[in-house]
Coordinates of C-alpha atoms in Angstrom, one line a residue:
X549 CA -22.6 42.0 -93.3
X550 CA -25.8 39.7 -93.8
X551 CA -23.7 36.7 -93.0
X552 CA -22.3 38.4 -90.0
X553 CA -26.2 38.3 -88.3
X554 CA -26.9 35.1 -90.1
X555 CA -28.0 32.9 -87.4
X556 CA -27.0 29.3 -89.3
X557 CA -23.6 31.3 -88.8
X558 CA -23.2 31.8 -85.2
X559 CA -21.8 28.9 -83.0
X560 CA -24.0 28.5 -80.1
X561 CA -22.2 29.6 -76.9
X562 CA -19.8 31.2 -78.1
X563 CA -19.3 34.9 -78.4
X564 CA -16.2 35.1 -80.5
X565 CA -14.7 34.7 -77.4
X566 CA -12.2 31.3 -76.8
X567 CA -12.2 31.8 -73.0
X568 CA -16.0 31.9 -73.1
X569 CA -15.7 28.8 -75.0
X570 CA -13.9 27.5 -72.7
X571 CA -15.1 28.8 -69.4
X572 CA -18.7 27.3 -70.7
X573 CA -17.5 23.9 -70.6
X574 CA -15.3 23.7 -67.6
X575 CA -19.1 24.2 -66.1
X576 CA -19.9 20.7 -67.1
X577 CA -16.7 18.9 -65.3
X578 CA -16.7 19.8 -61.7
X579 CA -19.8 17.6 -60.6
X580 CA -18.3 14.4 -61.7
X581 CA -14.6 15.6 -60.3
X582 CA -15.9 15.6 -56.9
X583 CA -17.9 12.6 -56.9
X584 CA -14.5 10.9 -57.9
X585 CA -12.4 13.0 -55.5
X586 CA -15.0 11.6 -52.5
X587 CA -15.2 8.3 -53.5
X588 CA -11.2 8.0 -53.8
X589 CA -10.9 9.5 -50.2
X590 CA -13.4 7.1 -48.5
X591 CA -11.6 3.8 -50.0
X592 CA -8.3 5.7 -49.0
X593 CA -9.8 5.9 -45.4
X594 CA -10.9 2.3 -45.3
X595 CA -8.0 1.3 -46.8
X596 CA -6.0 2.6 -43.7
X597 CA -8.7 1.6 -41.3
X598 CA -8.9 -2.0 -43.0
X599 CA -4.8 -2.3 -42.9
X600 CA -5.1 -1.5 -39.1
X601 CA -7.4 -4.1 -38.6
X602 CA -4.9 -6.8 -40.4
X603 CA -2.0 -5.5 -38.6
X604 CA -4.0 -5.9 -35.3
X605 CA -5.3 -9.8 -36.9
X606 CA -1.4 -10.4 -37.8
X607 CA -0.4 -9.4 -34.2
X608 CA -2.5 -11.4 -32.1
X609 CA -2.3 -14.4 -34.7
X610 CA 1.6 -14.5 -34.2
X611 CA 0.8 -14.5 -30.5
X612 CA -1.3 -17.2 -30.3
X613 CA 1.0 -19.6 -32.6
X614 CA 3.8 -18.4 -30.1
X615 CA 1.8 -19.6 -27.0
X616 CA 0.6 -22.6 -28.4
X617 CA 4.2 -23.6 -29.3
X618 CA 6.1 -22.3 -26.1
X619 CA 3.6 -23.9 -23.8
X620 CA 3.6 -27.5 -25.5
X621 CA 0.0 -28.5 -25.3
X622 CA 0.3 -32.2 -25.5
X623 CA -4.1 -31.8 -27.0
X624 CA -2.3 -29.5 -29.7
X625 CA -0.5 -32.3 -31.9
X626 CA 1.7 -31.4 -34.6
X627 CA -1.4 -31.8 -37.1
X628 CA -3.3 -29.3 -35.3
X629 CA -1.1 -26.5 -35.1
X630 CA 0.5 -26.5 -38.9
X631 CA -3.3 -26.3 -39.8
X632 CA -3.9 -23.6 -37.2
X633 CA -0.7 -21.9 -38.9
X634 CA -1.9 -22.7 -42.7
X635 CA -5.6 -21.4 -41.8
X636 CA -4.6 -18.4 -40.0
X637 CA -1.6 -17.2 -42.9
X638 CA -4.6 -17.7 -44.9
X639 CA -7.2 -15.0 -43.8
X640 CA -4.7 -12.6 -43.4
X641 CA -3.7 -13.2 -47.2
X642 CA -7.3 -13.1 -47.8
X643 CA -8.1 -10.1 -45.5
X644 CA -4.8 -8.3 -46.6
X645 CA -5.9 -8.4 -50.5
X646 CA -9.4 -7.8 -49.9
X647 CA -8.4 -4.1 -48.3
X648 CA -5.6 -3.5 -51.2
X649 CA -7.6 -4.6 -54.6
X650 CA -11.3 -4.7 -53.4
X651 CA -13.3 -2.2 -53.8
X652 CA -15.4 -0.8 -50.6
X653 CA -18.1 -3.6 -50.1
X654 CA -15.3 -5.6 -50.5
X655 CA -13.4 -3.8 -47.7
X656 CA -16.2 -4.1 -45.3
X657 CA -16.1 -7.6 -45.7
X658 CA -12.3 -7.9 -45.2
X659 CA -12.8 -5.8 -41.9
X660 CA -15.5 -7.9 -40.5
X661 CA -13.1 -11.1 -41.1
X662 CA -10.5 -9.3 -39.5
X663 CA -12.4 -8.6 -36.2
X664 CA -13.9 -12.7 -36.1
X665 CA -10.3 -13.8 -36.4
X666 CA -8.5 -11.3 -33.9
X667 CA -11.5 -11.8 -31.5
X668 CA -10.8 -15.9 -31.8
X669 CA -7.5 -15.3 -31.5
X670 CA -7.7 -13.1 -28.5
X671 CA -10.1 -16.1 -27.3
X672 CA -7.3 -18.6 -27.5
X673 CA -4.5 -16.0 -25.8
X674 CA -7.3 -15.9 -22.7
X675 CA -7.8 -19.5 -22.6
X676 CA -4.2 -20.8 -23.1
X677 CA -2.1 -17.7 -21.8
X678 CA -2.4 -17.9 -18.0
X679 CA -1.2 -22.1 -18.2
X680 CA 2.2 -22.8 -17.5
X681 CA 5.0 -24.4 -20.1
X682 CA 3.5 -28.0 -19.6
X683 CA 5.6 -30.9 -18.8
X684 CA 5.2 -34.0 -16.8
X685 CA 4.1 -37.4 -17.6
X686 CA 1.3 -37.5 -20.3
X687 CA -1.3 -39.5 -19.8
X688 CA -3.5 -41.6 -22.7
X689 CA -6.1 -43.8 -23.3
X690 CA -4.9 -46.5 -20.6
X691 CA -5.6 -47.1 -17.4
X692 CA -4.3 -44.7 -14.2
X693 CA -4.6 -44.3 -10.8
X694 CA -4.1 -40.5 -8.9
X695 CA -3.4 -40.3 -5.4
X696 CA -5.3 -37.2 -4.4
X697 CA -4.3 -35.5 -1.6
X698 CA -5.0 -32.0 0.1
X699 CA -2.3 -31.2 2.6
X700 CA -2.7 -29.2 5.9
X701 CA -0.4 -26.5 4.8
X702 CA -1.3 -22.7 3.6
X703 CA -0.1 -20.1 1.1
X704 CA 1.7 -21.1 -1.7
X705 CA 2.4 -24.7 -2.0
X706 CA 6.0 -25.7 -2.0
X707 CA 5.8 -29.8 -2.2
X708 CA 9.3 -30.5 -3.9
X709 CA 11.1 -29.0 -0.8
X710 CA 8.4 -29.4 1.8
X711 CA 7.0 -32.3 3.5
X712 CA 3.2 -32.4 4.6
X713 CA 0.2 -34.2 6.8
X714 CA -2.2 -35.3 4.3
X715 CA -6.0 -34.5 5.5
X716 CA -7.4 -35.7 2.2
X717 CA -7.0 -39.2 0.9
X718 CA -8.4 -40.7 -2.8
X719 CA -7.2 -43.2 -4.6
X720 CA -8.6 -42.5 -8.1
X721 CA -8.6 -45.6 -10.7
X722 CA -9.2 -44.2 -14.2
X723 CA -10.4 -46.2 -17.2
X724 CA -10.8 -44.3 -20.3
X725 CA -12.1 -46.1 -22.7
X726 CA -15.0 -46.7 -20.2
X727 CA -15.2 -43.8 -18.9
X728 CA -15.4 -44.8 -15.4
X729 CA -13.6 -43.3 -12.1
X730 CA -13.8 -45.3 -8.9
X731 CA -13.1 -43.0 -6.0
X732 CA -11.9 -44.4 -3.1
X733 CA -11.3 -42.3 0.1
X734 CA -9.3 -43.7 2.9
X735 CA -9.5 -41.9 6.4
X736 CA -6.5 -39.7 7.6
X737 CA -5.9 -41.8 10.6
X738 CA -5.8 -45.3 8.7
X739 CA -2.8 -47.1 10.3
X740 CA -1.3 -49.0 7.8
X741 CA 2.3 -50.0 7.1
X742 CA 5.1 -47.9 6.1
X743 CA 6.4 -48.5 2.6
X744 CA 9.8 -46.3 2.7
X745 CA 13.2 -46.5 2.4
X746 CA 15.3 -47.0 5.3
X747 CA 12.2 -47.7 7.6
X748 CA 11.7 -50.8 9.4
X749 CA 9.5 -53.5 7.2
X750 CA 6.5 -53.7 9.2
X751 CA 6.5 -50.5 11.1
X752 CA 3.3 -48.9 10.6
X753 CA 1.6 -45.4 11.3
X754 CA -1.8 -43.0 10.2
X755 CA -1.5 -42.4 7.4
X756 CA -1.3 -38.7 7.3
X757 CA 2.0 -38.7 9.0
X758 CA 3.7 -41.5 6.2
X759 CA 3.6 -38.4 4.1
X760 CA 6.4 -36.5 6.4
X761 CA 8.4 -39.5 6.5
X762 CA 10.1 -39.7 3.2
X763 CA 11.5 -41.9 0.6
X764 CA 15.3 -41.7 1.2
X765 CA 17.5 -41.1 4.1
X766 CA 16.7 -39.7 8.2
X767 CA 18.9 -37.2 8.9
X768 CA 19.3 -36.2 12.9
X769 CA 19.7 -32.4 13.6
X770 CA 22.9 -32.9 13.4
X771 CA 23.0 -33.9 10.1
X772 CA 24.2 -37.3 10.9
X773 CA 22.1 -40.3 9.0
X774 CA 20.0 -42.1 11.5
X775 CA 19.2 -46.5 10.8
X776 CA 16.0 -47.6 11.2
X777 CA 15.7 -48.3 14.8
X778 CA 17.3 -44.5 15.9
X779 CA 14.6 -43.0 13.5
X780 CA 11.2 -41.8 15.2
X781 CA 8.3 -39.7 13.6
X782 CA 8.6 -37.2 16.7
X783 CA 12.1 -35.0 15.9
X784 CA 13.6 -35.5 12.9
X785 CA 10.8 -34.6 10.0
X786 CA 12.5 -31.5 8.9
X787 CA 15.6 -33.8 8.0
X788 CA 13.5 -36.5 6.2
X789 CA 13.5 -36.9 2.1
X790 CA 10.0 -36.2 0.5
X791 CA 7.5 -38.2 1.6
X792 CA 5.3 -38.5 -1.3
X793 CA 6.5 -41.4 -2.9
X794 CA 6.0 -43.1 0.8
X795 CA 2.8 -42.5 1.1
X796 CA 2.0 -43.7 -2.7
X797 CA 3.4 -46.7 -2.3
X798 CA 2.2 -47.8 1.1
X799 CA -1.2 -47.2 -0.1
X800 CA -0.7 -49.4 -3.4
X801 CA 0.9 -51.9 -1.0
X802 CA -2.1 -51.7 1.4
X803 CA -4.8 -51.6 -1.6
X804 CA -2.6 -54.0 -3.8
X805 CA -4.2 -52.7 -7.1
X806 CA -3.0 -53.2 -10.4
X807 CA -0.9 -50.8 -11.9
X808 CA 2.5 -50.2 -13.1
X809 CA 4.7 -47.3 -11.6
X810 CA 4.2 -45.3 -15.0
X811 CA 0.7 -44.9 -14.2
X812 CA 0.5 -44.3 -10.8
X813 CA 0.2 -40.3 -10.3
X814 CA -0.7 -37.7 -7.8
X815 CA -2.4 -34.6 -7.7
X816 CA -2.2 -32.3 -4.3
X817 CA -3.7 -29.4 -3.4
X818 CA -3.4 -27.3 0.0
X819 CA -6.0 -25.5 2.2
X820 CA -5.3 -21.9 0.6
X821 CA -5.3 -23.1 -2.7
X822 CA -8.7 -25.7 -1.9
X823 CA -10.5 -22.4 -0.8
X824 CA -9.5 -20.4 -3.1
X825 CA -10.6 -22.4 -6.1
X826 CA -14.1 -23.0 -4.8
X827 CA -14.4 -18.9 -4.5
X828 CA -12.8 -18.6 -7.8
X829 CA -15.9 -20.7 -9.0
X830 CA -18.1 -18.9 -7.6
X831 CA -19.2 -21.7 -4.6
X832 CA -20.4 -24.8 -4.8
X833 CA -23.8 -26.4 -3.9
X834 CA -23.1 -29.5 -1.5
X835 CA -25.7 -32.2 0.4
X836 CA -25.5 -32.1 3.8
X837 CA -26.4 -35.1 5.4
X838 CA -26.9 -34.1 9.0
X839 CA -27.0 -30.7 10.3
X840 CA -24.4 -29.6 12.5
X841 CA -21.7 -26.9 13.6
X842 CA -18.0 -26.6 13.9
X843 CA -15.7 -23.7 14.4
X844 CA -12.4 -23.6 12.1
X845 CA -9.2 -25.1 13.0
X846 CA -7.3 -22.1 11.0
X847 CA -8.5 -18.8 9.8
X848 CA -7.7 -20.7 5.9
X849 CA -5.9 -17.4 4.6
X850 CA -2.3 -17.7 3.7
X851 CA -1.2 -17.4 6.8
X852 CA -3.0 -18.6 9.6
X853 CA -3.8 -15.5 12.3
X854 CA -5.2 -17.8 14.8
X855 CA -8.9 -16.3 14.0
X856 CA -11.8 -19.1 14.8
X857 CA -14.9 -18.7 13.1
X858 CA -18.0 -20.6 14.0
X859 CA -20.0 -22.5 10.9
X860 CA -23.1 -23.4 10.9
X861 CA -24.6 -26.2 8.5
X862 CA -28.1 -27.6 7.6
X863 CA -29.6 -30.8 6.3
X864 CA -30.2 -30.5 2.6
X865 CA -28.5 -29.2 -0.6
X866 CA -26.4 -26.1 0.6
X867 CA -24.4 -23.7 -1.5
X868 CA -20.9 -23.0 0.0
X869 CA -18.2 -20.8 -0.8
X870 CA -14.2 -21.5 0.2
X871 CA -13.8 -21.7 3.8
X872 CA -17.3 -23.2 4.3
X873 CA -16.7 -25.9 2.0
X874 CA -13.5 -26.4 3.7
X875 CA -14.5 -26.4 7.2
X876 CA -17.2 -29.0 6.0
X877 CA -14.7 -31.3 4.4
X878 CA -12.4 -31.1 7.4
X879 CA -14.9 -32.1 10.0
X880 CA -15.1 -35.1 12.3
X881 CA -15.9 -34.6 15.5
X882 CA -19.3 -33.7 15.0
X883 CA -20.2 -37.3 13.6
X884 CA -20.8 -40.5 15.3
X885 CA -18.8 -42.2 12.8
X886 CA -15.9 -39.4 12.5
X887 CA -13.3 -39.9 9.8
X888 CA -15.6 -42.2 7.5
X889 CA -18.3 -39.5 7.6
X890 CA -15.8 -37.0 6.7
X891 CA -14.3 -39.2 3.8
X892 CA -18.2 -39.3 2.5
X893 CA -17.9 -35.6 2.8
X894 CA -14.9 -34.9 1.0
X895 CA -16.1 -36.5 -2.1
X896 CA -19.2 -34.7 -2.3
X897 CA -17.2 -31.4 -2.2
X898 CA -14.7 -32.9 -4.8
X899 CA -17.8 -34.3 -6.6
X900 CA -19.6 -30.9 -6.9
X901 CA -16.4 -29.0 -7.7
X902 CA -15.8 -31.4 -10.7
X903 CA -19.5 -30.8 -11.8
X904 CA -19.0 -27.0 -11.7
X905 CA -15.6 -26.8 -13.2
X906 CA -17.0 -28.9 -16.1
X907 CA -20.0 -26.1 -16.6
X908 CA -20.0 -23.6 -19.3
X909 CA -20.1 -21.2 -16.6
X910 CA -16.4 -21.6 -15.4
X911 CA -15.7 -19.5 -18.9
X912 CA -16.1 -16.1 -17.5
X913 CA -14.2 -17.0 -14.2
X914 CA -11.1 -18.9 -15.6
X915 CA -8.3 -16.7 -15.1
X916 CA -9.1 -16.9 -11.6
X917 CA -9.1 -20.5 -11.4
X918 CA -6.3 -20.8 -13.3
X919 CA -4.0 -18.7 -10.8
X920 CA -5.7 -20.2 -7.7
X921 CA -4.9 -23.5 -9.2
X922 CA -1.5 -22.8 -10.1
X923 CA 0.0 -21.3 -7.2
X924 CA -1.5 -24.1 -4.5
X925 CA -1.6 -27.3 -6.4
X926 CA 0.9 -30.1 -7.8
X927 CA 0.7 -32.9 -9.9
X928 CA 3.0 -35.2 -12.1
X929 CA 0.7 -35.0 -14.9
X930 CA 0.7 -32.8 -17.8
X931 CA -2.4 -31.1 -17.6
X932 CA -3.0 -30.5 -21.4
X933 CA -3.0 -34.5 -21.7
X934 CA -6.0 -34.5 -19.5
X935 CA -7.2 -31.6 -21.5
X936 CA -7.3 -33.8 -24.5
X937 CA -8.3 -37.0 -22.6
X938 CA -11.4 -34.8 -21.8
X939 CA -11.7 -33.6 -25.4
X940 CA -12.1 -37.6 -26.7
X941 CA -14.7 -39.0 -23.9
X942 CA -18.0 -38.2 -25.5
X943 CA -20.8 -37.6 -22.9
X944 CA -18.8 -37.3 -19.9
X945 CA -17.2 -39.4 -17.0
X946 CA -19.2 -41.6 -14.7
X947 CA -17.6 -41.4 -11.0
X948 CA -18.3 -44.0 -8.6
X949 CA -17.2 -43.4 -5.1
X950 CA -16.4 -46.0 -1.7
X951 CA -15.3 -45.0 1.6
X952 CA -12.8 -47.4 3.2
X953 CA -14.4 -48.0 6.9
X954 CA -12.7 -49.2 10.5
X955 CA -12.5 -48.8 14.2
X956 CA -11.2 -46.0 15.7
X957 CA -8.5 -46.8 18.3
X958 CA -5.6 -45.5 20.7
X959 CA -2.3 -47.0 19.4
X960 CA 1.1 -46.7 20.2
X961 CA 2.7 -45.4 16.8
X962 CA 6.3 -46.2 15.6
X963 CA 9.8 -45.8 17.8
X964 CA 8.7 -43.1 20.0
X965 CA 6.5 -44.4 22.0
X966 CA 3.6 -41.5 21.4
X967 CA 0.1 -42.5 21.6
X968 CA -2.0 -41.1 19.0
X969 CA -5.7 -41.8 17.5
X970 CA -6.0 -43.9 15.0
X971 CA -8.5 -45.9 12.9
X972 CA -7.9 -49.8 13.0
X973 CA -8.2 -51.5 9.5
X974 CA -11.1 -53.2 8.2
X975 CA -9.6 -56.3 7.0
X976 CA -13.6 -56.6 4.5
X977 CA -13.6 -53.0 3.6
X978 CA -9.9 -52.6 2.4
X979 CA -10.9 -56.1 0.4
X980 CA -13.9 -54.2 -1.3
X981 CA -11.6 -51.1 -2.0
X982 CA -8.6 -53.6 -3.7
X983 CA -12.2 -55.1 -5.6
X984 CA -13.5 -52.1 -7.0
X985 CA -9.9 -50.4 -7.9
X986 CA -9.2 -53.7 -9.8
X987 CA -12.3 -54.2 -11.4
X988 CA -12.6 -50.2 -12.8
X989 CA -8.9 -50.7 -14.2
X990 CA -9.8 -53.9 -15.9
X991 CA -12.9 -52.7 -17.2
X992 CA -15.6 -53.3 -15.8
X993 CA -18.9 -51.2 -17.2
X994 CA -20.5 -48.5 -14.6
X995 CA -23.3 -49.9 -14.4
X996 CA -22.2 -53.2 -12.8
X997 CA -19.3 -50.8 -10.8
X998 CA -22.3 -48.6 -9.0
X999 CA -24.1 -51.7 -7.9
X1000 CA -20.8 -53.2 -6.6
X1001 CA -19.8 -50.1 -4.6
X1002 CA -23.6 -50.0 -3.7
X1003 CA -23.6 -53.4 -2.0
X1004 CA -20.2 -53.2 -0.1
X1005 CA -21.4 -49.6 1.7
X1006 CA -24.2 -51.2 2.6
X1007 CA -22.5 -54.6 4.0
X1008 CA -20.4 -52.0 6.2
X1009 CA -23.1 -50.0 7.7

């Protein structure tokens, strides 16, 4: 009985009872259970979160590789984009394994390397997406020359099954490797000889109607071919081949510069598509040289409803949007000197457009330009190839710009006997213009091209 109270004898907490036992040290468990049981469900949570994220990264990853290879960017060589692939396959191995093994600092990590690469993924889908497959001739490190030309039409342009009057004339010489471009800007109403098939050698016309001409056969309304002496600008220009080539190569004939057929291009925009790009970039800012005011010669929608508007501009820098820019470029009659103070004109508005294009600004308005480009302009070139061609010249392009110069004139044009206004050659200035092209394809630095162009504007004023 003394050993029964003995207290060396008695087990401390326990009674004699086993599910006392027991009971007292299930008490001790629970605190540590839960703390497991809450840390398991949180890495189960950003497990699931973290795998959404990588499905999300794989997504828009595939995406982009799909673009980039459907749209054949000639500045994405092969190099590039098997990189692009190995670098990409590689953070979502990484970001994949991170969120299955790793434990939840780990995770966080993962997810943060997710978001960067879906967000410079969804980067390249924005920039590259709204382009079209790219094809056309590709264009290097050589020399070029682009005809640029804005035609008098609206809406949509359709130039592989419509003929046009071109209103804007450049002849652009390019030289890469010294990053020089010589503008030269020829008036509207230049009369010059025809270089086109089936037309009479030495019949000449303005230029803005050798673009509705055409570089294979006349056709009457009849459908019957027409020789050179029953062909006439006035009746038959719905019937006429495209005229581009034409007007190309009478004004490499005229200019005699030095390039072979490969690379001689052209670039054409209309008056829908010229407006809409400056909006799309939110205006331009433009030197006016003399203050004057015009009304429109179209309402510049895409359709023109015969609405005038009346524009008024002052001397000095003034910031323009669309129509105003294009009423400004288009103008003539308000200057003493008419289609060359125009020609100054137009390069000034294709100089500040290049300037805001160019701007980091244009990011967060590219879609826009992008469409407005895409539905009203035309070129032979593939545009990625100038994309690259922009990538490799370090600190920029240095433009230089002439205006060819002559006498304005009444002339009787071609077969039909029609007079129409015209400006007569200037045997010194088109000599200047064949200089310049020539010298900026051959090389010459900008420096020595500025003063050049510097001196021959000022021996035709």
């Amino acid at each position: 009985m003394n050993n029964l109270y003995n207290s060396d004898s008695i087990q401390k907490g326990y009674y004699g009872y086993s599910s006392e036992a027991n009971a007292s040290n299930s008490n001790k468990k629970p605190p540590k259970n839960r703390r497991d049981s809450g840390m398991r469900r949180k890495l189960r949570r950003s497990t699931i979160l973290g795998l959404i994220l990588v499905l999300i990264q794989a997504a828009l990853s595939g995406y982009l590789v799909y673009t980039v290879m459907t749209k054949k960017f000639a500045f994405i060589t092969p190099e590039y984009l098997y990189g692009g692939i190995g670098i990409l396959a590689f953070f979502l191995l990484l970001t994949l394994i991170m969120e299955i093994k790793g434990k939840l600092g780990v995770k966080r990590a993962g997810k943060v390397i997710s978001i960067l690469i879906s967000l410079l993924a969804g980067l390249g889908i924005y920039l590259l997406g709204p382009w079209s497959p790219m094809s056309g001739n590709k264009v290097d490190e050589s020399p070029f020359v682009v005809f640029v030309s804005a035609s008098d039409t609206f809406g949509a342009l359709d130039s592989d099954k419509t003929n046009s009057r071109s209103d804007t004339n450049i002849i652009a010489a390019v030289n890469p490797k010294k990053h020089t471009v010589m503008m030269v800007s020829v008036p509207r109403d230049y009369y010059i000889p025809i270089v086109a098939k089936d037309v009479a050698p030495g019949s000449m016309d303005k230029l803005t109607h050798i673009g509705m001409y055409g570089n294979g056969k006349a056709y009457d309304a009849n459908n019957n071919e027409l020789n050179a002496t029953e062909w006439n600008y006035g009746g038959d220009v719905h019937h006429w081949g495209l005229g581009r080539q034409a007007i190309m190569d009478s004004l490499k004939s005229t200019f005699n510069f030095n390039i072979d057929k490969k690379h001689y291009h052209f670039a054409e925009i209309n008056f829908t598509g010229f407006a809409k790009v400056i909006d799309e970039l939110g205006g331009i800012n433009v030197h006016v040289d003399e203050s004057f005011s015009t009304k429109t010669y179209a309402s510049y929608g895409d359709k023109d409803t015969g609405k005038r508007k009346k524009y008024k501009y002052k001397k000095g820098d003034m910031e323009m949007d669309g129509a105003t820019a294009l009423t400004f470029a288009r103008e003539r009659h308000s200057f003493s000197n008419g289609d060359m103070q125009r020609n100054k004109n137009q390069v000034k508005v294709i100089n500040a457009m290049s300037k805001k294009i160019l701007s980091p600004s244009v990011l967060f308005r590219y879609n826009g330009v992008v469409n407005a480009v895409s539905e009203c302009y035309d070129t032979d070139m593939d545009i990625s190839s100038l994309v690259d061609l922009q990538r490799k010249v370090s600190g920029g392009w240095q433009i230089v710009s002439f205006g060819v110069i002559g006498d304005p004139s009444r002339q009787v044009l071609t077969w039909n006997g029609l007079s129409k206004s015209v400006v007569m050659q200037d045997v010194d200035s088109i000599e200047h213009a064949h200089q310049l092209l020539n010298d900026t394809l051959a090389g010459k630095s900008y420096k020595k091209l500025k003063k050049q162009a510097a001196e021959y504007e000022a021996a035709q004023k």
